Amino acid sequence: MKFERTDLLGLEDLTPEEINFILETSESFVEISERPIKKVPVLRGLTVVNLFFEPSTRTRTSFELAEKRLSADTVNISASTSSAVKGETLKDTARNIEAMSIDMLVVRHSAPGAARFLADVLSCPVINAGDGSHEHPTQALLDLFTVKKKRGSIEGLKVAIVGDILHSRVARSNIWGFTKLGARVIVCGPPTLIPPEAESLGVEISYDLVRTIRDVDIIMMLRIQTERLKECFFPSIREYAELYGLDSEKLKSAKSNVIIMHPGPLNRGVEITPDVADGPYSVILEQVKYGLAVRMAVLYLLSGGEFKGENSDQKWSDS
Amino acid sequence: MKILIKNGRIVDPSQNLDSHGDVLIEDERIARIGSIDDREATLVDAKGLVVCPGLIDMHTHLREPGREDEETIATGARAAIAGGFTSIACMANTEPPIEGEGGTRFVLTKARQARAAKVYPVAAVTKGLKGEALAEIGSAIKAGAVAISDDGLPIRNSSLMRRALEYVSIFGKPVLAHCEDLALSGNGVMHEGEVSTVLGMRGIPAEAEAIAIARDIMLAVLTRSRLHVCHLSTSQGVELLHEAKRKGAAVTCEVTPHHLVLTDESVRTFDTAMKVNPPLRSQTHVAALRRALKQGIIDAIASDHAPHALEEKDQEFALAPFGMIGLETTLGVVCTHIYHEGIISLRSMVELLSTNPARILGLNTGTLKEGSPADVTIFDPRLEWVVEPSQFQSRSRNCPFSGWKLKGKVVTVIVDGRIVFREGEIIGGS
């Protein structure tokens, strides 16, 4: 089977089958990172550019490692070193990069729709690594993958996404992903950080964290950015932590097999206390680990690769 | 020189007229309406066409001085006649702004040289459009400004808005108000609602407009002055204006074609042609505006023609400027999606696009009464055409209706007794 799309811009318009196909393909890539020589030749000879207009350590490193382990040639461009500071438009930057015959572009940008904008301009596949508050599809895919590894299936689970939903691309992509695969999603946070008409996304809304975590299977904590304080979304970090920070006290009411997730980077002591982040329910580092496999799968599928099933002699076709 | 328009359907709400007949123009004025034969006159056959007072677009942005690459007074005036307008009013937010006597005279001089549509300047309310102190409103009006407005930059200071309303009443002119609570709209780039939530874009709530409309209505009542609300876009705004009018306040309002036919769903593809302020609203608001039009709560339809350079629109949605052009599509869009859909009659359409704008701005046009200036628009309400922005007279191309099939198009335009547009061609001008 092949992935029929040319870009990965978001999860909103993917079908459940397409999401499951990416997750199945991801499974086959997990073991590569467990080998002594962590490299396969499936993207050999292809050039992938990681174009990052926003600072990122985790996502960029994860993509870069995924590309390298698939034997692609990679170039990282960050906003500080690009022409953006010289006033070049996004379109020109992208076309110039493409003129150097690249095979795939991974882009992170602060403007919603930026990845789609580039996908419309460029002929090579574009992977959205986060566009403003819009989508961050590979993050949601790795979250789904992690939950699937832990629970076997997404269907019927109840997921709480907690924190700054308004500004979160991770929340949006996860809402699409989890609901498409049959989970129930509750978004929880102060009303100031819940987007207007959020119900239209197919989620429930809660302002009460303690009550929300009582019967959920997954608690996904989002990073709270301190800049939000300046815009008066909440009165103080202290009060935010008290109401919406996850600590061991609040966690007492949770299910005994609850899974705690966080897309990182953590604000220890703000949205999550260190003992919870490092505690037995936390899968935060597994998310990072599986992120690699998921990104390998996405890169592979968008390069036109076929996935022939886990039991096939040759799982992946060479590029 | 004489022109005889034969066999048209003459629609002139100013004299309660809707009948078939002829219009004779003599010496730049309307000479007579009736069944007329005149061998000396140039004949204009209007069989099957509507003959009405020249259409007036009371809200446009021409970018001269400052951004002549986007539009000049001349190209704007030519775009106007290509769209069926004999007169347009242009807003003050140029660089520098149209302010006082000098700015006003500049526009009038350029417009005269263009020899296309008439261009009426709207002068700045506040110095430099900064919202801090009153501009020389009296000098501007004496020089020919038809109204005052800081359109694009709403006046935050309620006391200053009050003074502006009070002061302009000396001259009997309205303040054209861009009603927006800037603190509430914040960094919003589109209508706040379901679509903005899905796209992760900052929203501009409907209340940002409604709160400002409520304030300005109260100030208009307090000062017994004339307020005209620009580009109404919300159901709450409609309710406030309906209520104010019911109580007899001297308030009028306009709506744009795009707010009557497009919703925020158009933004789903991040198409910057759909970025405009006020933003394209949800279906509920569009329905309320169409209802208000039907009920006669809305006085005028205006394009809010806002030209922008291609390269400025061709970037990320959040960075692209607000605004869309409309001079050359307004008649077609209104005809197709308002008149033909049965929302308003032909008579109402002419009222909204000519009679009322003339009344609000105090112009001597917008009528075919004997002796009035011979500004006449002749259009075919059944003529089908496809919107092709590359063919526009306007210097800009930021049109949200590109590729739309419309029904209704201008055929002939006469300004001061001179045929300036005929069979798709502009005649004369510079």
XYZ file of C-alpha atoms in Angstrom:
749
model
C 0.000 0.000 0.000
C 1.077 3.560 -0.740
C 0.237 6.860 0.876
C -1.624 8.809 -1.786
C -0.931 12.317 -0.539
C 1.914 14.539 -1.608
C 2.108 16.618 1.579
C 1.368 16.263 5.271
C -0.177 19.560 6.310
C -2.516 18.527 9.090
C -4.718 15.781 10.464
C -7.992 17.617 9.864
C -8.367 16.333 6.345
C -6.836 12.866 6.789
C -9.127 9.855 6.966
C -8.931 7.417 9.903
C -7.561 4.839 7.441
C -4.758 7.150 6.385
C -3.861 7.891 9.998
C -3.842 4.191 10.839
C -1.696 3.449 7.819
C 0.918 5.971 8.963
C 0.826 4.478 12.465
C 1.272 0.938 11.112
C 4.167 2.060 8.965
C 5.696 3.814 11.975
C 5.747 0.542 13.891
C 8.171 -0.899 11.352
C 10.616 1.941 11.907
C 10.857 1.662 15.704
C 13.494 -1.062 15.665
C 15.908 0.923 13.491
C 16.738 3.169 16.407
C 17.362 0.091 18.538
C 20.005 -1.333 16.176
C 23.709 -0.891 16.815
C 24.020 0.769 13.381
C 20.945 2.984 13.246
C 20.704 3.488 9.542
C 18.737 2.142 6.561
C 19.160 3.241 2.944
C 15.534 4.000 2.092
C 15.989 7.741 1.421
C 19.514 7.452 0.068
C 20.285 10.192 -2.452
C 17.347 12.376 -1.432
C 17.796 15.858 0.012
C 15.516 17.032 2.778
C 15.504 20.642 3.969
C 14.351 21.502 7.476
C 13.187 25.111 7.256
C 12.492 26.444 10.732
C 11.192 29.998 11.194
C 10.555 29.396 14.888
C 12.964 28.099 17.456
C 12.670 24.369 18.039
C 15.012 21.861 19.536
C 12.922 18.763 19.906
C 11.002 18.708 16.657
C 13.937 19.808 14.521
C 16.317 17.308 16.082
C 13.748 14.569 15.732
C 13.211 15.289 12.049
C 16.917 15.570 11.415
C 17.683 12.282 13.116
C 14.823 10.592 11.303
C 16.173 11.862 7.985
C 19.735 10.802 8.783
C 18.695 7.339 9.900
C 16.930 6.940 6.550
C 20.169 8.039 4.814
C 18.774 11.294 3.404
C 21.025 14.313 2.977
C 19.736 17.032 5.259
C 20.103 20.779 5.481
C 18.838 22.819 8.406
C 17.821 26.407 7.866
C 16.682 28.482 10.792
C 15.135 31.936 10.639
C 18.140 33.615 12.170
C 20.397 32.382 9.378
C 17.894 32.663 6.540
C 16.982 35.601 4.356
C 13.855 36.310 6.377
C 15.768 38.894 8.331
C 16.706 40.596 5.060
C 13.044 40.988 4.142
C 12.739 38.119 1.678
C 9.228 36.726 1.466
C 8.391 33.196 2.513
C 7.482 32.391 -1.067
C 10.828 33.542 -2.438
C 12.754 31.740 0.277
C 10.970 28.492 -0.529
C 11.313 28.825 -4.295
C 15.010 29.530 -3.958
C 15.463 26.444 -1.868
C 13.502 24.362 -4.328
C 15.561 25.702 -7.213
C 18.462 23.807 -5.671
C 16.593 20.588 -6.457
C 15.564 19.426 -3.030
C 13.311 16.436 -2.598
C 11.344 17.299 0.515
C 10.713 20.270 2.774
C 9.944 20.209 6.483
C 8.684 23.600 7.627
C 7.880 25.282 10.913
C 6.430 28.785 10.819
C 4.519 31.087 13.163
C 1.743 31.799 10.637
C -1.229 29.439 10.370
C -1.449 28.171 6.808
C 2.247 28.745 6.075
C 2.856 25.055 5.280
C -0.116 24.944 2.955
C 1.036 28.180 1.322
C 4.380 26.522 0.557
C 2.785 23.279 -0.572
C 0.788 25.275 -3.124
C 3.947 26.940 -4.435
C 6.387 24.018 -4.396
C 6.313 20.791 -6.330
C 8.205 18.758 -3.709
C 6.409 17.193 -0.725
C 5.947 19.526 2.248
C 5.696 18.354 5.847
C 4.154 20.731 8.343
C 6.269 20.794 11.492
C 3.947 23.334 13.094
C 2.180 26.358 11.558
C 1.227 28.891 14.194
C -1.715 27.735 16.281
C -3.088 25.682 13.403
C -1.626 22.156 13.220
C 1.355 20.061 14.189
C 0.486 16.747 12.574
C 3.615 14.719 13.349
C 3.283 15.566 17.055
C -0.282 14.253 17.097
C 0.740 11.159 15.129
C 3.477 10.365 17.629
C 1.039 10.936 20.490
C -1.436 8.548 18.886
C 1.344 6.057 18.281
C 2.485 6.234 21.905
C -1.046 5.670 23.192
C -1.549 2.818 20.774
C 1.661 1.185 22.021
C 0.464 1.521 25.603
C -3.172 0.627 25.161
C -3.369 -1.327 21.915
C -6.172 0.823 20.563
C -7.429 4.401 20.607
C -11.105 3.550 20.194
C -13.231 4.223 23.259
C -10.535 6.016 25.246
C -11.219 9.267 27.012
C -8.556 11.929 26.569
C -8.161 15.195 28.465
C -6.079 17.918 26.801
C -5.228 20.481 29.449
C -3.966 24.051 29.268
C -3.658 26.673 26.564
C -5.937 25.177 23.926
C -6.434 28.569 22.263
C -2.863 28.921 21.054
C -2.022 25.240 20.700
C -1.396 23.552 17.368
C -0.670 20.351 19.288
C -4.173 20.462 20.780
C -5.828 20.993 17.404
C -3.976 18.167 15.660
C -4.576 15.836 18.591
C -8.269 16.681 18.684
C -8.589 15.660 15.017
C -6.428 12.565 15.480
C -8.021 11.175 18.630
C -11.616 11.874 17.608
C -11.070 10.369 14.139
C -9.808 7.178 15.752
C -12.805 6.947 18.046
C -11.653 8.530 21.321
C -13.585 11.122 23.297
C -11.704 14.352 23.881
C -12.224 16.839 26.680
C -10.384 20.138 26.522
C -9.713 21.625 29.924
C -8.348 25.017 30.882
C -9.421 28.498 31.920
C -12.164 29.920 29.649
C -9.698 32.565 28.467
C -7.570 29.844 26.875
C -10.379 27.791 25.329
C -11.036 28.910 21.734
C -14.480 30.265 20.828
C -16.986 27.648 19.675
C -14.554 24.872 20.617
C -17.498 22.422 20.751
C -17.573 22.619 16.973
C -14.315 20.635 16.967
C -16.231 17.719 18.453
C -14.870 17.997 21.993
C -16.289 18.522 25.442
C -15.195 21.520 27.464
C -14.248 21.614 31.122
C -12.893 24.329 33.379
C -12.330 21.977 36.287
C -9.170 19.884 36.117
C -9.779 17.832 39.259
C -13.176 16.699 38.084
C -11.955 16.100 34.543
C -9.099 13.758 35.418
C -11.285 11.433 37.471
C -12.415 9.239 34.605
C -10.021 9.878 31.731
C -7.501 7.399 30.334
C -5.051 9.986 29.083
C -4.062 13.368 30.429
C -2.171 15.486 27.926
C -0.665 18.562 29.534
C 0.231 21.492 27.279
C 3.047 23.911 27.818
C 1.884 27.243 29.170
C 3.822 30.121 27.697
C 4.674 32.872 30.115
C 4.009 35.512 27.410
C 0.314 34.738 27.872
C 0.543 36.335 31.268
C 1.214 39.722 29.668
C -1.930 39.431 27.599
C -3.985 38.821 30.759
C -5.155 35.302 29.923
C -4.667 34.494 33.615
C -3.562 36.529 36.633
C -0.376 34.765 37.694
C 1.715 31.655 37.111
C 1.097 30.689 40.730
C -2.673 30.798 40.322
C -2.488 28.976 36.995
C -0.443 26.177 38.551
C -2.880 25.948 41.433
C -5.913 25.574 39.167
C -4.533 23.792 36.104
C -1.115 22.437 37.029
C -0.949 18.662 37.363
C 0.504 17.563 40.718
C 0.431 14.327 42.672
C -2.397 15.610 44.854
C -4.741 16.184 41.917
C -3.551 12.941 40.355
C -4.884 10.936 43.323
C -8.359 11.040 41.843
C -7.192 9.717 38.469
C -7.598 6.180 37.172
C -4.905 3.747 38.298
C -3.701 3.142 34.730
C -3.840 6.742 33.563
C -1.259 7.887 31.004
C 0.302 11.324 31.314
C 1.643 13.006 28.208
C 3.327 16.292 27.403
C 4.605 17.495 23.997
C 7.471 19.356 25.646
C 9.326 21.408 26.466
C 8.210 21.134 30.082
C 7.653 24.026 32.430
C 8.334 22.071 35.572
C 6.326 23.447 38.450
C 3.930 25.325 36.193
C 1.684 22.980 34.226
C 3.248 19.856 35.648
C 5.211 19.120 38.824
C 8.528 17.257 38.522
C 7.328 14.209 40.453
C 4.429 13.751 38.050
C 6.508 14.440 34.939
C 9.059 11.833 36.030
C 6.562 9.541 37.733
C 5.236 6.114 36.812
C 2.299 7.320 34.737
C 4.371 9.575 32.545
C 5.187 8.525 28.967
C 6.841 11.816 28.069
C 10.176 10.297 27.026
C 8.476 7.507 25.119
C 6.699 10.177 23.105
C 10.095 11.543 22.131
C 11.400 8.092 21.257
C 8.403 7.144 19.128
C 8.470 10.569 17.516
C 11.512 9.430 15.589
C 9.782 6.350 14.200
C 6.674 8.300 13.255
C 8.690 10.962 11.453
C 10.688 8.297 9.630
C 7.422 6.771 8.465
C 6.060 10.127 7.302
C 9.255 10.974 5.435
C 9.316 7.546 3.874
C 5.674 7.545 2.777
C 5.809 11.064 1.347
C 8.926 10.182 -0.622
C 6.695 7.742 -2.459
C 7.722 4.685 -0.516
C 5.461 1.695 -0.174
C 4.802 -0.187 3.017
C 4.359 -3.874 2.352
C 3.407 -4.986 5.828
C 5.354 -6.053 8.871
C 5.691 -9.682 7.731
C 6.944 -8.941 4.268
C 10.511 -9.947 3.341
C 11.336 -6.441 2.356
C 9.267 -4.020 4.407
C 10.389 -0.883 2.588
C 11.183 -0.166 -1.000
C 14.487 1.573 -1.638
C 14.298 5.053 -3.029
C -24.604 68.400 -27.696
C -27.627 66.203 -27.193
C -27.976 62.534 -26.303
C -31.224 60.621 -26.579
C -31.511 57.366 -24.649
C -34.296 55.408 -26.329
C -36.635 52.694 -25.122
C -35.072 51.920 -21.776
C -36.675 50.871 -18.526
C -36.201 54.080 -16.571
C -35.819 53.460 -12.853
C -35.472 56.603 -10.759
C -36.598 56.282 -7.142
C -35.986 60.019 -6.573
C -39.128 60.742 -8.590
C -40.844 57.453 -7.960
C -40.360 56.412 -11.549
C -40.239 52.942 -13.078
C -41.472 52.969 -16.649
C -40.351 52.478 -20.207
C -39.401 55.557 -22.144
C -36.705 57.892 -23.358
C -34.314 60.282 -21.667
C -33.077 63.400 -23.423
C -29.816 64.963 -22.329
C -28.935 68.472 -23.385
C -26.002 70.641 -22.336
C -24.746 68.293 -19.630
C -28.169 68.142 -17.963
C -31.232 65.941 -18.015
C -33.614 67.813 -20.331
C -36.674 65.603 -20.351
C -38.077 62.135 -19.775
C -40.933 60.774 -21.850
C -41.603 59.594 -25.370
C -39.120 61.667 -27.276
C -37.842 61.985 -30.823
C -34.914 64.237 -31.623
C -33.014 63.918 -34.904
C -30.092 66.044 -33.789
C -29.342 63.958 -30.753
C -26.829 61.101 -30.555
C -28.933 57.978 -30.120
C -28.284 55.454 -27.375
C -30.449 52.377 -27.766
C -31.506 51.104 -24.346
C -34.004 48.476 -25.428
C -34.096 45.747 -22.819
C -31.805 47.748 -20.547
C -32.244 49.623 -17.292
C -31.633 53.367 -17.360
C -31.034 54.833 -13.923
C -29.366 57.781 -12.219
C -25.595 57.335 -12.275
C -24.506 54.865 -9.610
C -22.547 56.233 -6.664
C -19.996 54.252 -4.665
C -19.717 56.152 -1.423
C -16.805 54.148 -0.021
C -13.593 53.606 -1.963
C -9.886 53.806 -1.286
C -7.766 55.296 -4.028
C -4.133 55.098 -3.070
C -2.985 58.465 -4.361
C -0.994 60.117 -2.893
C 1.403 57.515 -1.542
C 0.717 54.161 -3.154
C 0.200 54.982 -6.811
C 1.433 51.478 -7.648
C -1.819 50.147 -6.173
C -4.292 52.724 -7.514
C -4.320 56.335 -8.616
C -7.238 58.713 -8.597
C -7.341 58.348 -12.377
C -7.266 54.530 -12.457
C -9.815 54.427 -9.650
C -12.086 56.793 -11.572
C -11.741 54.619 -14.677
C -12.428 51.436 -12.694
C -15.531 53.213 -11.385
C -17.026 53.825 -14.803
C -16.097 50.328 -15.957
C -18.166 49.151 -12.995
C -21.076 51.457 -13.793
C -20.393 54.214 -11.267
C -20.575 57.853 -12.304
C -19.442 59.069 -8.890
C -17.296 57.725 -6.102
C -16.254 59.045 -2.736
C -12.681 58.285 -1.718
C -11.495 57.854 1.832
C -8.825 59.922 3.494
C -6.347 57.214 4.453
C -3.708 57.923 1.840
C -0.069 58.784 2.580
C -0.231 61.614 3.521
C -3.938 61.608 4.372
C -6.505 63.732 2.526
C -6.801 66.503 5.022
C -7.944 70.140 5.074
C -8.139 72.341 2.004
C -4.895 71.230 0.352
C -5.586 67.520 0.379
C -9.140 68.021 -0.782
C -8.104 70.233 -3.682
C -5.433 67.737 -4.706
C -8.021 64.985 -5.144
C -10.445 67.224 -7.023
C -7.733 68.432 -9.404
C -6.531 64.909 -10.167
C -10.093 63.729 -10.640
C -10.890 66.519 -13.083
C -7.812 65.648 -15.126
C -8.859 61.985 -15.254
C -12.151 62.835 -17.004
C -13.760 59.593 -15.903
C -16.073 59.198 -12.903
C -16.559 62.110 -10.530
C -14.447 61.699 -7.421
C -15.615 63.256 -4.175
C -13.021 63.485 -1.424
C -13.803 62.408 2.107
C -11.486 64.358 4.399
C -9.757 63.268 7.572
C -11.539 63.800 10.894
C -8.323 64.009 12.895
C -4.928 65.433 12.083
C -2.845 62.829 10.295
C -5.596 60.283 11.091
C -3.894 59.969 14.446
C -7.061 60.225 16.494
C -5.601 62.919 18.701
C -6.835 66.325 17.475
C -9.405 67.580 14.963
C -8.198 68.247 11.418
C -9.352 71.383 9.593
C -12.740 69.945 8.780
C -14.344 73.235 7.770
C -11.648 74.098 5.232
C -11.882 70.620 3.737
C -15.638 70.820 3.352
C -15.477 74.325 1.877
C -12.931 73.028 -0.638
C -15.302 70.250 -1.668
C -15.050 67.340 0.779
C -18.440 65.605 0.994
C -17.975 64.039 4.413
C -15.301 63.311 6.983
C -13.879 59.990 8.054
C -10.840 58.364 9.607
C -11.908 55.125 7.929
C -9.482 52.295 8.551
C -8.386 53.860 11.809
C -11.360 54.102 14.163
C -11.367 57.010 16.605
C -10.687 55.422 19.981
C -11.212 58.530 22.057
C -14.955 58.894 22.698
C -14.595 62.551 23.628
C -12.854 63.344 20.351
C -15.524 61.448 18.420
C -18.122 63.514 20.223
C -16.362 66.755 19.266
C -16.060 65.645 15.639
C -19.784 64.907 15.448
C -20.647 68.209 17.100
C -18.302 70.243 14.967
C -19.188 68.750 11.587
C -22.865 69.513 12.175
C -22.060 73.175 11.389
C -21.658 72.063 7.785
C -24.501 69.548 7.693
C -22.157 66.710 6.756
C -21.984 63.251 8.286
C -19.115 61.466 9.942
C -18.538 58.192 8.096
C -17.581 55.906 10.946
C -15.441 52.799 10.808
C -16.861 51.182 13.926
C -14.391 48.886 15.637
C -13.252 48.504 19.215
C -9.559 48.060 18.512
C -8.756 46.612 21.930
C -11.328 43.899 21.362
C -10.296 43.102 17.810
C -6.673 43.013 18.963
C -4.415 41.189 16.539
C -7.350 39.412 14.961
C -7.091 38.577 11.273
C -10.515 37.031 10.599
C -13.986 36.630 12.103
C -13.914 34.983 15.510
C -15.868 31.751 15.453
C -15.738 28.132 14.476
C -13.514 28.677 11.462
C -10.950 30.808 13.301
C -10.844 28.128 15.990
C -10.158 25.383 13.469
C -7.520 27.416 11.645
C -5.839 28.598 14.834
C -6.058 32.210 13.765
C -6.778 35.198 15.976
C -10.405 36.212 15.679
C -12.179 39.560 15.561
C -15.436 39.112 17.468
C -18.654 40.581 16.071
C -18.899 42.551 19.309
C -15.833 44.607 18.347
C -18.019 46.211 15.702
C -21.260 46.282 17.674
C -19.776 47.963 20.737
C -18.322 50.735 18.590
C -21.612 51.169 16.708
C -23.464 51.451 20.013
C -21.038 54.129 21.211
C -21.248 56.141 18.025
C -25.047 55.977 17.872
C -25.207 57.295 21.431
C -22.807 60.096 20.591
C -24.787 60.970 17.456
C -27.964 61.178 19.506
C -26.221 63.197 22.211
C -24.838 65.695 19.710
C -27.852 65.627 17.359
C -25.421 65.052 14.532
C -25.376 62.816 11.488
C -23.623 59.488 11.716
C -23.100 57.099 8.835
C -21.889 53.631 9.770
C -19.499 52.176 7.206
C -19.350 48.537 6.085
C -21.851 47.046 8.534
C -21.056 43.354 8.999
C -22.808 41.962 12.074
C -26.303 40.999 13.189
C -25.762 42.926 16.425
C -24.901 46.028 14.405
C -28.090 45.595 12.378
C -30.159 45.441 15.568
C -28.532 48.560 16.997
C -29.116 50.543 13.814
C -32.668 49.308 13.477
C -33.412 50.425 17.005
C -31.714 53.817 16.546
C -33.627 54.471 13.344
C -36.882 53.468 14.984
C -36.219 56.124 17.609
C -35.529 58.703 14.926
C -31.777 59.119 15.251
C -30.015 60.649 12.243
C -28.083 57.507 11.455
C -27.504 55.769 8.145
C -25.439 52.765 7.194
C -23.915 50.903 4.302
C -23.043 47.299 3.585
C -20.532 45.893 1.116
C -21.280 43.266 -1.537
C -18.694 40.907 -0.037
C -20.328 40.943 3.388
C -23.605 40.054 1.691
C -22.363 37.038 -0.251
C -19.188 35.650 1.331
C -18.709 33.962 4.699
C -15.690 33.117 6.829
C -15.787 29.646 5.250
C -13.904 31.267 2.341
C -10.917 31.736 4.633
C -10.510 27.974 5.214
C -8.000 27.763 2.383
C -5.990 30.697 3.826
C -6.771 32.663 0.665
C -5.542 36.205 1.355
C -7.987 37.608 -1.208
C -10.565 36.851 1.507
C -8.806 38.925 4.150
C -10.750 42.111 4.767
C -11.758 44.371 7.628
C -14.414 44.036 8.925
C -13.793 40.343 8.321
C -16.051 38.026 6.346
C -18.506 36.861 8.994
C -20.369 33.613 9.593
C -23.567 32.626 7.816
C -25.758 33.955 10.664
C -24.425 37.468 10.158
C -24.673 37.280 6.376
C -28.296 36.177 6.694
C -28.992 39.072 9.088
C -27.495 41.582 6.661
C -29.551 40.236 3.772
C -32.679 40.395 5.913
C -31.853 43.961 6.923
C -31.442 44.878 3.272
C -34.860 43.457 2.517
C -36.417 45.301 5.464
C -34.938 48.619 4.378
C -32.719 49.030 7.439
C -29.659 49.497 5.244
C -29.317 52.720 3.277
C -26.502 52.055 0.855
C -24.337 49.414 -0.772
C -20.711 50.490 -1.127
C -17.716 48.549 -2.370
C -15.067 49.536 0.198
C -12.752 49.170 -2.811
C -9.333 48.647 -1.217
C -6.545 48.003 -3.717
C -3.414 46.174 -2.600
C -0.252 45.229 -4.442
C 0.002 41.632 -5.575
C 3.181 40.997 -3.610
C 1.591 42.209 -0.384
C -1.341 39.841 -0.739
C 0.893 36.973 -1.867
C 2.179 35.980 1.542
C 1.130 34.365 4.807
C -2.486 35.160 5.715
C -1.534 36.812 8.996
C 0.882 39.189 7.235
C -1.246 40.121 4.221
C -3.052 43.483 4.359
C -6.819 43.726 4.856
C -8.911 44.728 1.861
C -10.422 43.730 -1.474
C -11.242 45.645 -4.627
C -14.858 45.955 -5.673
C -15.550 48.833 -8.065
C -15.820 46.574 -11.090
C -17.775 43.747 -9.467
C -20.253 45.502 -7.161
C -23.037 45.964 -9.721
C -22.670 42.395 -10.995
C -22.537 40.811 -7.550
C -25.495 42.814 -6.242
C -27.504 42.123 -9.382
C -26.756 38.400 -9.329
C -26.867 37.584 -5.650
C -29.226 40.191 -4.211
C -31.589 41.327 -6.949
C -31.923 38.087 -8.919
C -32.210 36.111 -5.702
C -35.256 38.173 -4.853
C -33.893 40.001 -1.797
C -34.551 43.457 -3.237
C -36.342 45.015 -6.199
C -34.660 46.867 -9.024
C -35.934 50.083 -7.508
C -34.320 49.295 -4.141
C -31.115 48.404 -5.886
C -30.983 51.839 -7.516
C -31.846 53.466 -4.194
C -29.016 51.640 -2.454
C -26.499 52.345 -5.188
C -27.476 55.868 -6.198
C -30.386 57.739 -4.618
C -29.391 57.176 -1.003
C -25.632 57.671 -1.317
C -26.383 61.012 -3.047
C -28.719 61.999 -0.228
C -26.282 60.949 2.522
C -23.372 62.836 0.957
C -25.500 65.797 -0.185
C -24.663 65.405 -3.882
C -26.687 67.009 -6.691
C -26.725 63.688 -8.565
C -28.466 60.374 -7.960
C -31.547 61.592 -9.820
C -32.861 61.944 -13.373
C -35.014 64.962 -12.540
C -35.091 67.628 -15.228
C -32.233 70.049 -14.853
C -30.006 67.777 -12.791
C -26.505 66.836 -14.000
C -26.697 64.197 -16.729
C -25.085 61.324 -14.825
C -26.701 58.159 -16.145
C -25.918 54.464 -15.833
C -27.402 52.042 -18.346
C -27.066 48.380 -17.457
C -28.301 45.008 -18.591
C -29.577 43.055 -15.590
C -29.530 39.829 -17.588
C -26.127 40.037 -19.247
C -23.929 37.153 -18.097
C -20.190 37.522 -17.708
C -17.243 35.995 -15.897
C -15.093 38.017 -13.509
C -11.577 38.234 -14.918
C -9.434 40.541 -12.746
C -6.655 40.745 -15.353
C -9.130 42.730 -17.481
C -9.857 45.285 -14.763
C -9.233 49.007 -15.112
C -8.113 49.060 -11.500
C -4.388 48.810 -10.964
C -4.871 46.070 -8.360
C -6.088 42.510 -8.640
C -7.088 41.590 -5.084
C -10.582 40.528 -6.064
C -12.418 37.806 -4.104
C -14.797 37.079 -6.984
C -12.260 35.997 -9.578
C -13.806 33.440 -11.906
C -17.357 34.026 -10.664
C -20.119 33.933 -13.217
C -22.315 36.997 -12.748
C -25.574 38.172 -14.262
C -25.867 41.933 -14.673
C -23.392 44.336 -16.241
C -23.046 47.971 -17.165
C -23.512 48.830 -20.827
C -23.232 52.609 -21.079
C -22.153 55.325 -18.647
C -22.786 59.014 -19.097
C -21.131 61.621 -16.875
C -22.231 65.253 -17.165
C -23.761 64.558 -20.551
C -20.635 62.898 -21.944
C -20.594 59.216 -22.907
C -17.576 57.854 -21.031
C -18.242 54.133 -21.334
C -19.875 52.208 -24.129
C -19.863 48.547 -25.149
C -17.162 47.592 -22.700
C -14.848 50.420 -23.701
C -13.858 53.565 -21.884
C -14.191 56.564 -24.152
C -11.762 59.465 -23.770
C -10.304 60.272 -20.412
C -6.657 60.137 -19.466
